[in-house]
Amino acid sequence: METFTYQGGQLHAESVPLEEIARTYGTPCYVYSKQAITYNVNDLKNAFGGHPYRICYAVKANGNLSILRHLKDLGCAFDIVSGGELERVRAAGGDLTKSVFSGVGKSEDEIRLALDANIGAFHVESLGELHRIDRITQETGQTAPVALRINPAIEVDTHPNIMTGARENKFGIPMEEVLQAYRVAAKMSGIRICGISCHIGSQLVDSRPIIEAVRQLAELSDRLSDEGIKLEYLDAGGGLGICYQREHPPKASEYVDGLWDALGQRSLTLLVEPGRFVVGNAGILLTQVEHIKRTDANRFAVVDASMTELMRPALYGAWHGILPVRKEQEGRQTCLYDVVGPVCETTDCLGRGRKLAIADGDHLAIFSTGAYASSLGCTYNARPLAAEIMVDGDQHRIIRPRGDLQQMFASELPALE
Ligand code: LLP
């Protein structure tokens, strides 16, 4: 779906000119398209067709409550990784009883919180965690629904920092320990085994490794079944990639067909935990050029957005498209720019060597920033969190105001004298 398009030489989000957004709310701000999110979820839903499935949106990709509420309305459940994300889902009215709780280090408090909220399942990543959950249920008299997260030791072609299913990664239970871990779980009175899960990495533009992982998990489920351990679902995790530059990720239908094929005739519900696929290309980061700065060695466009709004280039060397909001303007010379933010870090560079025809005061849109941009945002250099705007057709609304500077340090107390 074409969400951000030039209309009359001006970049629009759906039918709203981005200049209007910049004028109304200031910059930097994130602009999300509600229709694009709807489109992406429906794309997945259509791919699943009549098969039993559940989409558990990965809240970490973008946890804004308006987005969560919209996803809930579209029928999604959620994948959470902290008590904070649990509270976000609750505040958005999401169904926690259908949601899953992932992560290698759930604290006792978080486990209690999730048990009290009747979480759909804990995705358990170690024997230590299994024992911790069981012990808590002994104390409270509750029962914890559990799926084990497997590390299938499959390397994937993505940035090493977002691989999660390789042998040396901290995630999941190693394949050779899984059967034993299920046997231990089956004997625990506070644990109800309900599924099996994996998540082997993010921004995967080849779905074959995910499909291979599902094949391995499906075979494991047969062995468990032979031992009398019956599963309700198999969770393939997230990871489906998007196009940032020239990548060719699989279509939702190819991905889902591959998963079903790997599952075969087994009567398991298929869960997926997409994050980036749902919101990644549904958002841009709108910024203004503060200065054009020339040195002997380089030409910089210093903008008012920075690594605090978009950490991905600094963290993963990620590439994001950058386009001017007004396509062609008189008197602009096209040059190669490093687009940099005001933050005092050399890695605060949002795009290197970009061909742009710009001047001070122009607005730029940084693409594919719906996922892992706002959610990775921080207040380094005492920068307030950027505003978030939702567009729907020709309507726009602020869904998170810019951070308040006074509130940022209001809770800090004087030190002991
Ligand atoms: N499920 C689990 C257990 C996960 O750890 C993740 C992402 C997902 C689902 C969603 O994956 P997705 O569908 O979005 O690929 N900050 C990095 C991405 C980190 C992903 C962490 N886990 C980035 O900006 O590329």
CSV table of C-alpha atoms and ligand atoms in Angstrom, one decimal:
chain,number,residue,atom,x,y,z
A,1,MET,CA,0.0,0.0,0.0
A,2,GLU,CA,1.3,3.5,-0.9
A,3,THR,CA,0.8,5.5,2.2
A,4,PHE,CA,3.2,8.4,1.9
A,5,THR,CA,2.9,9.9,-1.5
A,6,TYR,CA,3.6,13.2,-3.3
A,7,GLN,CA,0.4,14.9,-4.3
A,8,GLY,CA,0.9,18.3,-6.1
A,9,GLY,CA,4.6,18.2,-5.3
A,10,GLN,CA,4.0,17.8,-1.5
A,11,LEU,CA,4.5,14.7,0.5
A,12,HIS,CA,1.2,13.5,2.2
A,13,ALA,CA,0.4,10.9,4.8
A,14,GLU,CA,-2.7,9.4,3.3
A,15,SER,CA,-4.6,12.7,2.3
A,16,VAL,CA,-2.9,15.0,4.9
A,17,PRO,CA,0.0,17.2,3.7
A,18,LEU,CA,3.0,16.7,6.0
A,19,GLU,CA,3.6,20.5,6.0
A,20,GLU,CA,0.2,20.8,7.7
A,21,ILE,CA,1.3,18.3,10.4
A,22,ALA,CA,4.6,20.2,10.9
A,23,ARG,CA,2.8,23.5,11.2
A,24,THR,CA,0.2,22.1,13.6
A,25,TYR,CA,2.3,20.0,16.0
A,26,GLY,CA,5.9,21.1,15.4
A,27,THR,CA,8.9,18.8,14.7
A,28,PRO,CA,10.3,16.3,15.3
A,29,CYS,CA,7.2,14.1,15.3
A,30,TYR,CA,6.2,10.6,14.2
A,31,VAL,CA,3.4,10.4,11.8
A,32,TYR,CA,1.5,7.1,11.6
A,33,SER,CA,-1.1,5.9,9.0
A,34,LYS,CA,-4.1,4.1,10.5
A,35,GLN,CA,-5.1,2.8,7.1
A,36,ALA,CA,-1.6,1.3,6.6
A,37,ILE,CA,-1.8,-0.5,9.9
A,38,THR,CA,-5.2,-1.9,9.0
A,39,TYR,CA,-4.0,-2.9,5.6
A,40,ASN,CA,-1.0,-4.9,7.0
A,41,VAL,CA,-3.1,-6.7,9.6
A,42,ASN,CA,-5.8,-7.6,7.1
A,43,ASP,CA,-3.1,-8.8,4.7
A,44,LEU,CA,-2.0,-11.3,7.4
A,45,LYS,CA,-5.5,-12.2,8.4
A,46,ASN,CA,-6.4,-12.9,4.7
A,47,ALA,CA,-3.3,-15.1,4.4
A,48,PHE,CA,-4.5,-17.2,7.3
A,49,GLY,CA,-7.9,-17.7,5.8
A,50,GLY,CA,-9.9,-20.3,7.6
A,51,HIS,CA,-7.0,-21.9,9.5
A,52,PRO,CA,-6.9,-21.6,13.3
A,53,TYR,CA,-4.5,-18.8,14.1
A,54,ARG,CA,-3.9,-15.9,16.4
A,55,ILE,CA,-1.9,-12.7,15.8
A,56,CYS,CA,-0.1,-11.5,18.9
A,57,TYR,CA,1.3,-8.1,17.9
A,58,ALA,CA,4.8,-7.5,19.5
A,59,VAL,CA,4.2,-4.5,21.6
A,60,LYS,CA,7.9,-3.6,21.7
A,61,ALA,CA,7.7,-2.5,18.0
A,62,ASN,CA,5.4,0.4,18.9
A,63,GLY,CA,3.4,0.5,22.1
A,64,ASN,CA,1.4,3.7,21.7
A,65,LEU,CA,-2.0,3.1,23.2
A,66,SER,CA,-3.9,4.3,20.2
A,67,ILE,CA,-2.1,1.8,18.0
A,68,LEU,CA,-2.7,-1.0,20.5
A,69,ARG,CA,-6.4,0.0,20.7
A,70,HIS,CA,-6.6,-0.1,17.0
A,71,LEU,CA,-4.9,-3.5,16.8
A,72,LYS,CA,-7.3,-4.8,19.5
A,73,ASP,CA,-10.2,-3.6,17.4
A,74,LEU,CA,-8.7,-5.5,14.4
A,75,GLY,CA,-8.8,-8.7,16.5
A,76,CYS,CA,-5.1,-8.9,17.6
A,77,ALA,CA,-3.8,-10.2,20.9
A,78,PHE,CA,-0.4,-9.2,22.1
A,79,ASP,CA,3.2,-10.4,22.7
A,80,ILE,CA,4.6,-8.6,25.8
A,81,VAL,CA,8.0,-8.7,27.4
A,82,SER,CA,7.5,-6.7,30.6
A,83,GLY,CA,5.1,-5.6,33.3
A,84,GLY,CA,5.2,-2.2,31.6
A,85,GLU,CA,4.0,-3.7,28.3
A,86,LEU,CA,1.3,-5.7,30.2
A,87,GLU,CA,0.0,-2.4,31.6
A,88,ARG,CA,0.0,-0.8,28.2
A,89,VAL,CA,-2.1,-3.7,26.8
A,90,ARG,CA,-4.4,-3.5,29.8
A,91,ALA,CA,-4.8,0.3,29.4
A,92,ALA,CA,-5.6,-0.2,25.7
A,93,GLY,CA,-8.3,-2.7,26.6
A,94,GLY,CA,-6.4,-5.6,24.9
A,95,ASP,CA,-7.2,-9.2,25.7
A,96,LEU,CA,-4.5,-10.4,28.1
A,97,THR,CA,-6.0,-13.8,28.3
A,98,LYS,CA,-5.1,-14.4,24.7
A,99,SER,CA,-1.7,-12.6,24.9
A,100,VAL,CA,1.7,-14.2,25.5
A,101,PHE,CA,4.5,-13.1,27.8
A,102,SER,CA,8.0,-13.5,26.3
A,103,GLY,CA,11.4,-12.6,27.6
A,104,VAL,CA,14.4,-14.2,29.3
A,105,GLY,CA,14.2,-12.4,32.6
A,106,LYS,CA,10.7,-12.1,34.0
A,107,SER,CA,10.9,-10.8,37.5
A,108,GLU,CA,8.8,-12.3,40.4
A,109,ASP,CA,6.6,-9.2,40.4
A,110,GLU,CA,6.0,-9.4,36.7
A,111,ILE,CA,5.1,-13.1,37.0
A,112,ARG,CA,2.6,-12.3,39.7
A,113,LEU,CA,1.2,-9.4,37.8
A,114,ALA,CA,0.7,-11.6,34.7
A,115,LEU,CA,-0.9,-14.5,36.7
A,116,ASP,CA,-3.3,-12.0,38.3
A,117,ALA,CA,-4.2,-10.7,34.8
A,118,ASN,CA,-4.8,-14.3,33.6
A,119,ILE,CA,-2.2,-14.0,30.9
A,120,GLY,CA,-2.7,-16.4,28.0
A,121,ALA,CA,0.7,-18.0,28.4
A,122,PHE,CA,4.2,-17.5,29.7
A,123,HIS,CA,6.8,-18.2,27.1
A,124,VAL,CA,9.4,-19.8,29.3
A,125,GLU,CA,13.1,-19.5,28.3
A,126,SER,CA,14.9,-21.6,30.9
A,127,LEU,CA,14.5,-24.2,33.6
A,128,GLY,CA,15.2,-21.6,36.2
A,129,GLU,CA,12.3,-19.6,35.0
A,130,LEU,CA,10.0,-22.7,35.0
A,131,HIS,CA,10.9,-23.4,38.6
A,132,ARG,CA,10.3,-19.7,39.6
A,133,ILE,CA,6.9,-19.7,38.0
A,134,ASP,CA,6.0,-23.0,39.6
A,135,ARG,CA,7.1,-21.9,43.0
A,136,ILE,CA,5.0,-18.7,42.7
A,137,THR,CA,1.9,-20.7,41.8
A,138,GLN,CA,2.5,-23.0,44.8
A,139,GLU,CA,2.3,-19.9,47.0
A,140,THR,CA,-0.8,-18.3,45.3
A,141,GLY,CA,-2.7,-21.5,44.3
A,142,GLN,CA,-2.9,-20.3,40.7
A,143,THR,CA,-2.1,-22.3,37.6
A,144,ALA,CA,0.3,-20.8,35.0
A,145,PRO,CA,-0.3,-21.6,31.3
A,146,VAL,CA,3.2,-22.3,29.8
A,147,ALA,CA,4.8,-22.7,26.4
A,148,LEU,CA,8.5,-23.3,26.2
A,149,ARG,CA,10.5,-21.1,23.8
A,150,ILE,CA,12.9,-23.2,21.8
A,151,ASN,CA,16.3,-22.0,20.5
A,152,PRO,CA,16.5,-24.1,17.3
A,153,ALA,CA,20.1,-23.0,16.6
A,154,ILE,CA,19.2,-21.6,13.2
A,155,GLU,CA,21.3,-18.7,11.9
A,156,VAL,CA,19.5,-16.2,9.8
A,157,ASP,CA,20.6,-13.5,7.3
A,158,THR,CA,20.0,-10.3,9.3
A,159,HIS,CA,22.0,-7.9,11.4
A,160,PRO,CA,23.8,-9.9,14.1
A,161,ASN,CA,22.3,-7.7,16.8
A,162,ILE,CA,18.8,-8.8,15.9
A,163,MET,CA,19.5,-12.6,15.5
A,164,THR,CA,17.9,-14.5,18.4
A,165,GLY,CA,17.8,-18.1,17.3
A,166,ALA,CA,21.6,-18.9,17.0
A,167,ARG,CA,23.2,-21.3,19.5
A,168,GLU,CA,25.2,-18.5,21.2
A,169,ASN,CA,22.2,-16.2,21.8
A,170,LYS,CA,20.7,-15.8,25.2
A,171,PHE,CA,17.2,-16.7,24.0
A,172,GLY,CA,15.2,-19.9,24.3
A,173,ILE,CA,16.0,-23.4,25.5
A,174,PRO,CA,18.5,-25.4,23.5
A,175,MET,CA,16.9,-28.1,21.3
A,176,GLU,CA,18.7,-31.0,23.1
A,177,GLU,CA,17.3,-29.9,26.4
A,178,VAL,CA,13.7,-29.3,25.3
A,179,LEU,CA,12.2,-32.8,25.8
A,180,GLN,CA,13.5,-33.0,29.3
A,181,ALA,CA,12.3,-29.5,30.1
A,182,TYR,CA,8.8,-30.4,29.0
A,183,ARG,CA,8.9,-33.6,31.1
A,184,VAL,CA,9.9,-31.5,34.1
A,185,ALA,CA,7.1,-29.0,33.4
A,186,ALA,CA,4.5,-31.8,33.0
A,187,LYS,CA,5.2,-32.9,36.6
A,188,MET,CA,4.7,-29.4,38.1
A,189,SER,CA,1.3,-29.0,39.7
A,190,GLY,CA,1.2,-25.2,39.1
A,191,ILE,CA,2.0,-25.4,35.4
A,192,ARG,CA,-0.4,-26.2,32.5
A,193,ILE,CA,1.5,-26.8,29.3
A,194,CYS,CA,-0.2,-25.2,26.4
A,195,GLY,CA,2.2,-24.7,23.6
A,196,ILE,CA,5.7,-24.4,22.0
A,197,SER,CA,7.3,-21.3,20.6
A,198,CYS,CA,10.3,-19.8,18.9
A,199,HIS,CA,11.4,-16.4,17.6
A,200,ILE,CA,14.7,-16.7,15.6
A,201,GLY,CA,15.3,-13.1,14.6
A,202,SER,CA,13.9,-9.9,13.2
A,203,GLN,CA,13.8,-8.2,9.8
A,204,LEU,CA,14.0,-11.6,8.0
A,205,VAL,CA,13.6,-11.1,4.3
A,206,ASP,CA,13.8,-14.8,3.6
A,207,SER,CA,11.1,-16.8,5.4
A,208,ARG,CA,12.7,-20.2,4.9
A,209,PRO,CA,14.6,-20.2,8.2
A,210,ILE,CA,11.3,-19.4,10.1
A,211,ILE,CA,9.6,-22.2,8.2
A,212,GLU,CA,12.4,-24.6,9.0
A,213,ALA,CA,12.2,-23.7,12.7
A,214,VAL,CA,8.4,-24.4,12.6
A,215,ARG,CA,9.1,-27.7,11.0
A,216,GLN,CA,11.4,-28.6,13.8
A,217,LEU,CA,9.0,-27.5,16.5
A,218,ALA,CA,6.1,-29.4,14.8
A,219,GLU,CA,8.2,-32.6,14.9
A,220,LEU,CA,9.0,-32.0,18.6
A,221,SER,CA,5.2,-31.6,19.2
A,222,ASP,CA,4.8,-35.1,17.8
A,223,ARG,CA,7.3,-36.5,20.2
A,224,LEU,CA,5.7,-34.7,23.1
A,225,SER,CA,2.3,-36.0,22.0
A,226,ASP,CA,3.7,-39.6,22.1
A,227,GLU,CA,4.7,-39.0,25.7
A,228,GLY,CA,1.2,-37.7,26.5
A,229,ILE,CA,2.0,-34.0,26.5
A,230,LYS,CA,-0.6,-32.4,24.2
A,231,LEU,CA,-0.1,-28.9,22.9
A,232,GLU,CA,-2.7,-26.4,21.8
A,233,TYR,CA,-0.6,-24.1,19.8
A,234,LEU,CA,2.7,-23.6,18.0
A,235,ASP,CA,4.1,-20.0,18.0
A,236,ALA,CA,6.3,-19.1,15.0
A,237,GLY,CA,7.4,-15.8,16.6
A,238,GLY,CA,7.8,-12.6,14.7
A,239,GLY,CA,10.5,-11.6,12.3
A,240,LEU,CA,8.8,-11.0,9.0
A,241,GLY,CA,10.9,-8.3,7.3
A,242,ILE,CA,9.8,-5.2,5.4
A,243,CYS,CA,11.3,-3.2,2.6
A,244,TYR,CA,13.5,-0.3,3.9
A,245,GLN,CA,15.6,0.2,0.7
A,246,ARG,CA,15.7,-2.6,-1.8
A,247,GLU,CA,14.9,-5.7,0.2
A,248,HIS,CA,12.3,-8.1,-1.2
A,249,PRO,CA,10.6,-9.6,1.8
A,250,PRO,CA,8.1,-12.5,1.2
A,251,LYS,CA,4.5,-11.7,0.8
A,252,ALA,CA,2.3,-12.4,3.8
A,253,SER,CA,0.6,-15.2,1.9
A,254,GLU,CA,3.9,-16.9,1.0
A,255,TYR,CA,5.1,-16.7,4.6
A,256,VAL,CA,1.8,-18.0,6.0
A,257,ASP,CA,1.5,-20.8,3.4
A,258,GLY,CA,5.1,-21.9,4.3
A,259,LEU,CA,4.1,-22.0,8.0
A,260,TRP,CA,1.0,-24.1,7.3
A,261,ASP,CA,3.0,-26.4,5.1
A,262,ALA,CA,5.5,-27.0,7.9
A,263,LEU,CA,2.7,-27.6,10.4
A,264,GLY,CA,1.1,-30.2,8.1
A,265,GLN,CA,-2.0,-31.9,9.3
A,266,ARG,CA,-1.4,-31.3,13.0
A,267,SER,CA,-4.3,-29.8,14.8
A,268,LEU,CA,-2.4,-27.0,16.4
A,269,THR,CA,-3.4,-23.3,16.4
A,270,LEU,CA,-0.7,-21.2,14.7
A,271,LEU,CA,0.4,-18.1,16.6
A,272,VAL,CA,2.6,-15.4,15.1
A,273,GLU,CA,4.1,-12.3,16.8
A,274,PRO,CA,4.7,-9.7,14.1
A,275,GLY,CA,5.9,-6.3,15.1
A,276,ARG,CA,7.8,-4.6,12.3
A,277,PHE,CA,5.5,-6.0,9.6
A,278,VAL,CA,2.4,-4.4,11.1
A,279,VAL,CA,3.7,-0.9,11.9
A,280,GLY,CA,7.2,-0.5,10.3
A,281,ASN,CA,6.2,1.1,7.0
A,282,ALA,CA,3.1,2.7,8.5
A,283,GLY,CA,5.1,5.5,10.0
A,284,ILE,CA,7.5,8.3,9.2
A,285,LEU,CA,9.6,10.7,11.3
A,286,LEU,CA,9.0,14.3,10.3
A,287,THR,CA,11.9,16.6,10.9
A,288,GLN,CA,13.1,20.1,10.0
A,289,VAL,CA,16.5,21.2,8.7
A,290,GLU,CA,18.1,23.5,11.3
A,291,HIS,CA,21.2,24.3,9.3
A,292,ILE,CA,23.1,23.3,6.2
A,293,LYS,CA,26.7,23.0,7.4
A,294,ARG,CA,29.7,22.7,5.1
A,295,THR,CA,33.2,21.7,6.1
A,296,ASP,CA,36.3,20.9,4.0
A,297,ALA,CA,35.5,17.2,4.4
A,298,ASN,CA,31.7,17.0,4.3
A,299,ARG,CA,28.3,18.6,3.9
A,300,PHE,CA,25.8,18.2,6.7
A,301,ALA,CA,22.1,18.7,7.0
A,302,VAL,CA,21.7,19.3,10.7
A,303,VAL,CA,18.1,18.3,11.5
A,304,ASP,CA,16.0,18.6,14.7
A,305,ALA,CA,15.5,14.8,14.9
A,306,SER,CA,18.3,12.6,16.2
A,307,MET,CA,19.3,9.2,17.4
A,308,THR,CA,17.0,9.8,20.4
A,309,GLU,CA,14.0,9.5,18.1
A,310,LEU,CA,15.6,7.0,15.7
A,311,MET,CA,18.3,4.8,17.2
A,312,ARG,CA,18.4,2.2,14.5
A,313,PRO,CA,21.2,3.8,12.3
A,314,ALA,CA,23.4,4.2,15.4
A,315,LEU,CA,22.6,0.7,16.8
A,316,TYR,CA,22.5,-1.4,13.6
A,317,GLY,CA,23.9,0.8,10.9
A,318,ALA,CA,20.3,0.7,9.6
A,319,TRP,CA,19.3,2.5,6.4
A,320,HIS,CA,16.1,4.6,6.3
A,321,GLY,CA,14.9,6.5,3.2
A,322,ILE,CA,14.9,10.3,3.6
A,323,LEU,CA,12.9,12.6,1.3
A,324,PRO,CA,12.0,16.2,1.3
A,325,VAL,CA,8.4,17.1,2.1
A,326,ARG,CA,8.3,19.6,-0.8
A,327,LYS,CA,9.5,17.8,-3.9
A,328,GLU,CA,11.1,20.5,-6.0
A,329,GLN,CA,11.8,24.0,-4.8
A,330,GLU,CA,13.3,26.9,-6.7
A,331,GLY,CA,16.9,27.7,-6.2
A,332,ARG,CA,17.9,24.4,-4.5
A,333,GLN,CA,21.1,22.8,-5.5
A,334,THR,CA,21.3,19.0,-5.3
A,335,CYS,CA,24.1,17.8,-3.1
A,336,LEU,CA,25.2,14.8,-1.1
A,337,TYR,CA,24.5,15.3,2.6
A,338,ASP,CA,25.1,13.5,5.8
A,339,VAL,CA,21.8,14.0,7.7
A,340,VAL,CA,22.7,14.4,11.3
A,341,GLY,CA,21.0,15.3,14.6
A,342,PRO,CA,22.0,17.7,17.3
A,343,VAL,CA,23.0,15.0,19.8
A,344,CYS,CA,26.6,14.9,21.0
A,345,GLU,CA,27.5,11.6,19.6
A,346,THR,CA,29.4,10.9,16.3
A,347,THR,CA,27.0,8.1,15.6
A,348,ASP,CA,24.1,10.5,15.6
A,349,CYS,CA,23.8,10.3,11.9
A,350,LEU,CA,20.4,9.4,10.4
A,351,GLY,CA,21.5,9.0,6.8
A,352,ARG,CA,24.9,9.2,5.1
A,353,GLY,CA,25.6,10.6,1.7
A,354,ARG,CA,22.0,11.4,0.8
A,355,LYS,CA,21.3,13.2,-2.4
A,356,LEU,CA,19.0,16.1,-1.5
A,357,ALA,CA,18.1,19.6,-2.8
A,358,ILE,CA,17.4,21.4,0.5
A,359,ALA,CA,17.9,24.6,2.5
A,360,ASP,CA,17.5,25.7,6.1
A,361,GLY,CA,14.0,25.3,7.4
A,362,ASP,CA,12.9,22.6,4.9
A,363,HIS,CA,11.1,19.6,6.2
A,364,LEU,CA,12.2,16.0,5.6
A,365,ALA,CA,10.5,12.7,6.1
A,366,ILE,CA,12.5,9.7,7.4
A,367,PHE,CA,10.8,6.6,6.2
A,368,SER,CA,9.9,3.2,7.7
A,369,THR,CA,10.0,4.5,11.3
A,370,GLY,CA,6.7,3.1,12.6
A,371,ALA,CA,8.6,0.2,14.3
A,372,TYR,CA,11.5,0.4,16.8
A,373,ALA,CA,11.8,4.2,16.5
A,374,SER,CA,9.5,5.8,19.1
A,375,SER,CA,9.7,2.6,21.2
A,376,LEU,CA,13.5,2.8,21.3
A,377,GLY,CA,13.3,6.6,21.9
A,378,CYS,CA,15.1,8.1,24.9
A,379,THR,CA,15.7,11.5,26.5
A,380,TYR,CA,19.5,11.6,26.2
A,381,ASN,CA,20.8,15.2,26.1
A,382,ALA,CA,17.6,16.1,28.0
A,383,ARG,CA,15.6,15.9,24.8
A,384,PRO,CA,11.9,15.5,25.4
A,385,LEU,CA,10.2,12.5,23.7
A,386,ALA,CA,8.9,13.5,20.3
A,387,ALA,CA,5.1,13.9,19.6
A,388,GLU,CA,3.2,11.1,17.8
A,389,ILE,CA,0.4,11.8,15.3
A,390,MET,CA,-2.1,9.5,13.8
A,391,VAL,CA,-3.5,10.1,10.3
A,392,ASP,CA,-6.7,8.6,9.0
A,393,GLY,CA,-7.8,9.7,5.6
A,394,ASP,CA,-7.9,13.5,5.7
A,395,GLN,CA,-8.0,13.6,9.5
A,396,HIS,CA,-5.1,13.9,11.9
A,397,ARG,CA,-4.8,13.7,15.7
A,398,ILE,CA,-2.1,13.9,18.2
A,399,ILE,CA,-1.8,10.5,20.0
A,400,ARG,CA,1.1,11.5,22.3
A,401,PRO,CA,2.2,15.1,22.9
A,402,ARG,CA,5.8,16.0,23.0
A,403,GLY,CA,7.4,15.2,26.3
A,404,ASP,CA,7.2,17.8,29.0
A,405,LEU,CA,10.6,19.1,30.1
A,406,GLN,CA,9.5,20.0,33.6
A,407,GLN,CA,8.0,16.5,34.1
A,408,MET,CA,11.3,15.0,32.9
A,409,PHE,CA,13.1,16.0,36.0
A,410,ALA,CA,10.2,16.7,38.4
A,411,SER,CA,10.7,13.4,40.2
A,412,GLU,CA,14.4,13.9,40.8
A,413,LEU,CA,15.2,14.6,44.5
A,414,PRO,CA,17.9,16.5,46.2
A,415,ALA,CA,20.9,14.3,47.4
A,416,LEU,CA,21.7,13.8,51.0
A,417,GLU,CA,23.6,16.8,52.4
B,1,LLP,N1,8.5,-11.9,19.4
B,1,LLP,C1,9.6,-11.9,20.1
B,1,LLP,C2,9.8,-12.8,21.2
B,1,LLP,C3,10.6,-10.8,19.9
B,1,LLP,O1,11.7,-10.8,20.6
B,1,LLP,C4,10.4,-9.9,18.8
B,1,LLP,C5,11.4,-8.9,18.5
B,1,LLP,C6,9.2,-10.0,18.1
B,1,LLP,C7,8.3,-11.1,18.4
B,1,LLP,C8,8.9,-9.1,16.9
B,1,LLP,O2,9.8,-9.2,15.9
B,1,LLP,P1,9.5,-8.4,14.5
B,1,LLP,O3,8.2,-9.0,13.9
B,1,LLP,O4,9.2,-7.0,14.8
B,1,LLP,O5,10.7,-8.7,13.7
B,1,LLP,N2,15.2,-3.1,17.6
B,1,LLP,C9,15.4,-4.0,16.5
B,1,LLP,C10,14.5,-5.1,16.5
B,1,LLP,C11,14.5,-6.0,17.8
B,1,LLP,C12,13.5,-7.1,17.8
B,1,LLP,C13,13.4,-7.7,19.1
B,1,LLP,N3,12.5,-8.7,19.2
B,1,LLP,C14,15.4,-3.2,15.2
B,1,LLP,O6,15.1,-2.0,15.3
B,1,LLP,O7,15.6,-3.7,14.2
